[in-house]
Amino acid sequence: MAKIKNVESLCERELLEKILHTVEKHEKALAQYQMPQNHLYDNKALMAKLGIKEKYLKKLRDNGYLGYSRQGDKYWYTQEDVDRFLRNFHYDAFAASDELPQRRGGGYGR
């Protein structure tokens, strides 16, 4: 009976070690894709990241949609400012299912 409990304990321990290893592996993979929280952008870098022009960036700033810091004539944006802006203007998908519609035929008016 004691031998069976030892085997069960060993199996549980091996399973827990495998789970822990899998979790650690996923955490490392996730960390590669996360931006550092202290990243700073100037106008040029943020325009390139968001794919927008200077006039639109100024409009976002002036209308209070995008937080910033200013030193003289230089504007700085933290990753937190950018994330907050993107969260505020995020819209969820409204399609009934996750599947894309099937394309049938081609051309117009069919």
XYZ file of N, CA, C and O in Angstrom:
440
model
N 0.824 -1.194 0.000
C 0.000 0.000 0.000
C 0.865 1.254 0.000
O 0.556 2.216 -0.690
N 1.957 1.226 0.776
C 2.852 2.378 0.837
C 3.545 2.586 -0.496
O 3.820 3.705 -0.902
N 3.797 1.461 -1.202
C 4.456 1.543 -2.494
C 3.548 2.243 -3.511
O 3.998 3.046 -4.325
N 2.238 1.978 -3.467
C 1.273 2.590 -4.381
C 1.198 4.093 -4.122
O 1.184 4.893 -5.051
N 1.175 4.497 -2.851
C 1.132 5.922 -2.511
C 2.392 6.638 -2.998
O 2.324 7.775 -3.451
N 3.557 5.963 -2.883
C 4.798 6.561 -3.365
C 4.756 6.764 -4.878
O 5.224 7.775 -5.388
N 4.202 5.799 -5.603
C 4.092 5.898 -7.056
C 3.127 7.032 -7.425
O 3.414 7.837 -8.315
N 1.987 7.123 -6.728
C 1.030 8.195 -6.986
C 1.659 9.559 -6.694
O 1.490 10.501 -7.466
N 2.392 9.647 -5.615
C 3.053 10.902 -5.251
C 4.087 11.289 -6.303
O 4.208 12.452 -6.673
N 4.824 10.310 -6.799
C 5.825 10.557 -7.828
C 5.157 11.027 -9.117
O 5.631 11.964 -9.764
N 4.036 10.407 -9.500
C 3.317 10.798 -10.710
C 2.780 12.221 -10.583
O 2.867 13.008 -11.525
N 2.218 12.555 -9.427
C 1.714 13.913 -9.199
C 2.843 14.928 -9.280
O 2.694 15.988 -9.875
N 3.981 14.583 -8.707
C 5.125 15.493 -8.727
C 5.628 15.713 -10.150
O 5.911 16.837 -10.559
N 5.719 14.633 -10.934
C 6.151 14.752 -12.330
C 5.161 15.592 -13.136
O 5.566 16.427 -13.947
N 3.877 15.394 -12.888
C 2.850 16.157 -13.590
C 2.949 17.644 -13.232
O 2.896 18.505 -14.114
N 3.118 17.945 -11.952
C 3.264 19.337 -11.532
C 4.507 19.980 -12.139
O 4.477 21.131 -12.553
N 5.596 19.237 -12.212
C 6.818 19.763 -12.821
C 6.609 20.048 -14.309
O 7.081 21.058 -14.832
N 5.887 19.179 -15.008
C 5.600 19.394 -16.426
C 4.716 20.632 -16.620
O 4.949 21.432 -17.520
N 3.718 20.781 -15.760
C 2.826 21.943 -15.845
C 3.623 23.220 -15.596
O 3.504 24.198 -16.331
N 4.454 23.220 -14.566
C 5.273 24.387 -14.239
C 6.217 24.728 -15.394
O 6.362 25.895 -15.767
N 6.810 23.715 -15.993
C 7.705 23.933 -17.131
C 6.947 24.548 -18.312
O 7.433 25.478 -18.953
N 5.747 24.064 -18.580
C 4.929 24.595 -19.671
C 4.548 26.045 -19.405
O 4.625 26.888 -20.301
N 4.144 26.360 -18.181
C 3.772 27.731 -17.829
C 4.971 28.667 -17.985
O 4.849 29.756 -18.550
N 6.131 28.245 -17.510
C 7.336 29.069 -17.638
C 7.696 29.306 -19.099
O 8.083 30.405 -19.484
N 7.539 28.283 -19.916
C 7.833 28.408 -21.345
C 6.900 29.420 -22.006
O 7.334 30.270 -22.785
N 5.621 29.376 -21.669
C 4.649 30.314 -22.232
C 4.907 31.743 -21.737
O 4.743 32.700 -22.489
N 5.273 31.893 -20.484
C 5.581 33.227 -19.948
C 6.784 33.836 -20.659
O 6.792 35.029 -20.976
N 7.804 33.029 -20.937
C 8.973 33.532 -21.660
C 8.598 33.944 -23.075
O 9.057 34.971 -23.574
N 7.757 33.152 -23.734
C 7.330 33.479 -25.095
C 6.510 34.768 -25.101
O 6.674 35.613 -25.984
N 5.644 34.937 -24.123
C 4.834 36.157 -24.023
C 5.708 37.387 -23.783
O 5.457 38.447 -24.344
N 6.717 37.249 -22.970
C 7.585 38.378 -22.630
C 8.306 38.914 -23.863
O 8.614 40.099 -23.941
N 8.550 38.062 -24.846
C 9.227 38.500 -26.062
C 8.376 39.477 -26.856
O 8.887 40.331 -27.559
N 7.057 39.359 -26.765
C 6.163 40.170 -27.578
C 5.631 41.394 -26.856
O 4.980 42.227 -27.459
N 5.894 41.521 -25.571
C 5.406 42.671 -24.820
C 6.404 43.808 -24.897
O 7.603 43.607 -24.770
N 5.876 45.018 -25.120
C 6.719 46.211 -25.164
C 7.090 46.593 -23.734
O 6.269 46.465 -22.831
N 8.298 47.088 -23.542
C 8.637 47.561 -22.202
C 7.752 48.739 -21.815
O 7.437 49.586 -22.645
N 7.341 48.787 -20.568
C 6.412 49.818 -20.104
C 7.045 51.201 -20.064
O 6.354 52.190 -20.050
N 8.357 51.290 -20.043
C 9.003 52.583 -19.935
C 9.475 53.112 -21.293
O 10.295 54.011 -21.348
N 8.964 52.564 -22.382
C 9.378 52.995 -23.709
C 8.854 54.404 -23.990
O 7.712 54.717 -23.704
N 9.717 55.246 -24.544
C 9.336 56.611 -24.897
C 9.375 56.784 -26.405
O 10.243 56.239 -27.078
N 8.433 57.552 -26.925
C 8.389 57.863 -28.348
C 8.449 59.369 -28.518
O 7.833 60.107 -27.757
N 9.147 59.828 -29.541
C 9.028 61.222 -29.942
C 8.010 61.261 -31.091
O 7.444 60.226 -31.460
N 7.754 62.440 -31.640
C 6.749 62.547 -32.704
C 7.041 61.608 -33.865
O 6.154 60.892 -34.333
N 8.278 61.620 -34.323
C 8.647 60.831 -35.497
C 8.438 59.333 -35.257
O 7.877 58.626 -36.093
N 8.891 58.843 -34.103
C 8.766 57.419 -33.790
C 7.299 57.009 -33.651
O 6.900 55.945 -34.128
N 6.495 57.863 -33.011
C 5.086 57.513 -32.817
C 4.319 57.571 -34.136
O 3.455 56.734 -34.385
N 4.639 58.528 -34.976
C 3.981 58.599 -36.286
C 4.295 57.343 -37.097
O 3.411 56.789 -37.751
N 5.534 56.885 -37.035
C 5.913 55.664 -37.748
C 5.202 54.448 -37.161
O 4.707 53.592 -37.901
N 5.109 54.370 -35.839
C 4.478 53.219 -35.183
C 2.991 53.141 -35.495
O 2.464 52.062 -35.775
N 2.303 54.288 -35.470
C 0.863 54.302 -35.706
C 0.497 54.486 -37.179
O -0.658 54.333 -37.545
N 1.465 54.840 -38.005
C 1.200 55.043 -39.422
C 0.348 56.276 -39.681
O -0.573 56.235 -40.496
N 0.631 57.361 -38.965
C -0.150 58.591 -39.111
C 0.773 59.748 -39.461
O 1.988 59.642 -39.351
N 0.178 60.837 -39.884
C 0.949 62.030 -40.256
C 0.996 63.009 -39.084
O 0.219 62.918 -38.144
N 1.916 63.953 -39.181
C 2.153 64.897 -38.094
C 0.903 65.716 -37.765
O 0.593 65.962 -36.597
N 0.162 66.100 -38.776
C -1.039 66.917 -38.562
C -2.085 66.153 -37.734
O -2.713 66.715 -36.834
N -2.240 64.868 -38.014
C -3.195 64.054 -37.264
C -2.717 63.829 -35.826
O -3.515 63.874 -34.885
N -1.423 63.621 -35.644
C -0.867 63.454 -34.300
C -1.105 64.708 -33.465
O -1.506 64.626 -32.305
N -0.900 65.871 -34.071
C -1.147 67.141 -33.388
C -2.621 67.254 -33.005
O -2.968 67.689 -31.907
N -3.508 66.826 -33.891
C -4.949 66.879 -33.624
C -5.311 65.973 -32.439
O -6.096 66.366 -31.572
N -4.744 64.785 -32.380
C -4.998 63.870 -31.259
C -4.524 64.480 -29.946
O -5.200 64.383 -28.923
N -3.367 65.116 -29.984
C -2.799 65.764 -28.808
C -3.652 66.947 -28.371
O -4.036 67.063 -27.207
N -3.968 67.826 -29.327
C -4.706 69.055 -29.022
C -6.123 68.786 -28.525
O -6.658 69.538 -27.712
N -6.750 67.722 -29.006
C -8.114 67.383 -28.589
C -8.145 66.541 -27.312
O -9.218 66.159 -26.846
N -6.966 66.239 -26.762
C -6.906 65.516 -25.491
C -7.081 64.017 -25.603
O -7.287 63.343 -24.603
N -6.989 63.465 -26.810
C -7.147 62.017 -26.984
C -5.871 61.249 -26.656
O -5.926 60.082 -26.316
N -4.728 61.904 -26.770
C -3.439 61.250 -26.572
C -2.625 62.041 -25.553
O -2.366 63.233 -25.743
N -2.256 61.371 -24.468
C -1.446 62.008 -23.434
C -0.016 62.199 -23.915
O 0.457 61.470 -24.794
N 0.665 63.163 -23.345
C 2.037 63.452 -23.748
C 2.741 64.249 -22.663
O 2.121 64.760 -21.740
N 4.051 64.345 -22.804
C 4.874 65.232 -21.987
C 5.574 66.166 -22.957
O 5.848 65.801 -24.096
N 5.874 67.364 -22.481
C 6.485 68.342 -23.369
C 7.693 68.962 -22.683
O 7.633 69.335 -21.513
N 8.763 69.069 -23.444
C 9.967 69.742 -22.961
C 10.405 70.683 -24.081
O 10.880 70.249 -25.128
N 10.157 71.965 -23.880
C 10.435 72.941 -24.934
C 9.500 72.693 -26.111
O 8.289 72.626 -25.948
N 10.068 72.492 -27.291
C 9.245 72.198 -28.460
C 9.244 70.707 -28.802
O 8.792 70.294 -29.855
N 9.733 69.881 -27.882
C 9.809 68.433 -28.091
C 8.694 67.739 -27.311
O 8.487 67.996 -26.135
N 7.943 66.854 -27.992
C 6.860 66.089 -27.368
C 7.318 64.660 -27.158
O 7.967 64.068 -28.021
N 6.939 64.100 -26.010
C 7.283 62.727 -25.654
C 6.011 61.973 -25.280
O 5.135 62.506 -24.598
N 5.935 60.717 -25.695
C 4.778 59.864 -25.425
C 5.291 58.580 -24.802
O 6.200 57.941 -25.325
N 4.701 58.187 -23.674
C 5.083 56.927 -23.041
C 4.268 55.799 -23.656
O 3.237 56.024 -24.301
N 4.721 54.579 -23.428
C 3.963 53.417 -23.905
C 2.591 53.399 -23.238
O 1.600 53.033 -23.851
N 2.525 53.842 -21.998
C 1.250 53.906 -21.281
C 0.289 54.890 -21.961
O -0.910 54.610 -22.079
N 0.797 56.038 -22.419
C -0.040 56.996 -23.157
C -0.619 56.362 -24.411
O -1.806 56.489 -24.708
N 0.229 55.664 -25.144
C -0.193 55.032 -26.398
C -1.201 53.921 -26.117
O -2.238 53.819 -26.789
N -0.921 53.089 -25.107
C -1.845 51.994 -24.765
C -3.210 52.533 -24.341
O -4.247 51.992 -24.725
N -3.216 53.594 -23.544
C -4.482 54.189 -23.094
C -5.278 54.709 -24.293
O -6.479 54.498 -24.402
N -4.602 55.376 -25.208
C -5.246 55.885 -26.418
C -5.861 54.741 -27.227
O -7.027 54.814 -27.635
N -5.110 53.675 -27.425
C -5.611 52.544 -28.207
C -6.776 51.842 -27.517
O -7.736 51.419 -28.168
N -6.717 51.725 -26.190
C -7.832 51.110 -25.449
C -9.097 51.954 -25.562
O -10.195 51.430 -25.720
N -8.956 53.269 -25.475
C -10.121 54.158 -25.534
C -10.799 54.132 -26.893
O -11.996 54.407 -26.993
N -10.059 53.837 -27.937
C -10.640 53.838 -29.275
C -10.700 52.447 -29.884
O -10.711 52.287 -31.098
N -10.768 51.445 -29.026
C -10.876 50.059 -29.486
C -12.343 49.683 -29.630
O -13.164 49.986 -28.764
N -12.687 49.053 -30.719
C -14.043 48.575 -30.957
C -13.995 47.068 -31.132
O -13.185 46.544 -31.898
N -14.859 46.363 -30.406
C -14.923 44.914 -30.526
C -15.589 44.529 -31.839
O -16.412 45.271 -32.371
N -15.237 43.337 -32.317
C -15.870 42.810 -33.521
C -17.350 42.581 -33.234
O -17.736 42.232 -32.120
N -18.194 42.798 -34.203
C -19.619 42.639 -33.978
C -20.220 41.493 -34.790
O -21.424 41.281 -34.761
N -19.413 40.732 -35.501
C -19.926 39.598 -36.268
C -20.423 38.524 -35.307
O -19.933 38.383 -34.195
N -21.421 37.778 -35.740
C -22.055 36.774 -34.890
C -21.125 35.609 -34.581
O -21.207 35.016 -33.524
N -20.233 35.261 -35.500
C -19.330 34.141 -35.247
C -17.906 34.558 -35.563
O -17.660 35.590 -36.166
N -16.971 33.729 -35.146
C -15.561 34.015 -35.381
C -15.124 33.646 -36.793
O -14.028 33.974 -37.212
N -15.966 32.913 -37.522
C -15.612 32.490 -38.871
C -15.869 33.614 -39.865
O -16.859 34.336 -39.773
N -14.967 33.719 -40.829
C -15.154 34.695 -41.893
C -16.165 34.148 -42.890
O -16.255 32.946 -43.102
N -16.942 35.025 -43.526
C -17.918 34.542 -44.497
C -17.219 33.889 -45.684
O -16.123 34.294 -46.075
N -17.856 32.863 -46.241
C -17.315 32.179 -47.402
C -17.563 33.011 -48.641
O -18.649 33.552 -48.831
N -16.544 33.138 -49.464
C -16.668 33.888 -50.702
C -17.239 32.994 -51.785
O -16.737 31.902 -52.009
N -18.246 33.468 -52.442
C -18.858 32.669 -53.517
C -18.839 33.469 -54.793
O -19.274 34.614 -54.807
N -18.387 32.843 -55.844
C -18.385 33.510 -57.140
C -17.400 34.657 -57.185
O -16.556 34.805 -56.325
N -17.533 35.453 -58.194
C -16.642 36.587 -58.307
C -17.350 37.715 -59.045
O -18.414 37.530 -59.624
N -16.789 38.849 -59.021
C -17.358 39.974 -59.753
C -18.474 40.640 -58.986
O -18.766 40.326 -57.846
N -19.121 41.569 -59.651
C -20.189 42.340 -59.020
C -21.552 41.908 -59.529
O -21.702 41.448 -60.650
N -22.554 42.095 -58.716
C -23.947 41.896 -59.119
C -24.348 40.456 -59.326
O -25.316 40.181 -59.998
N -23.636 39.551 -58.783
C -24.034 38.132 -58.942
C -24.843 37.671 -57.804
O -24.785 37.987 -56.721
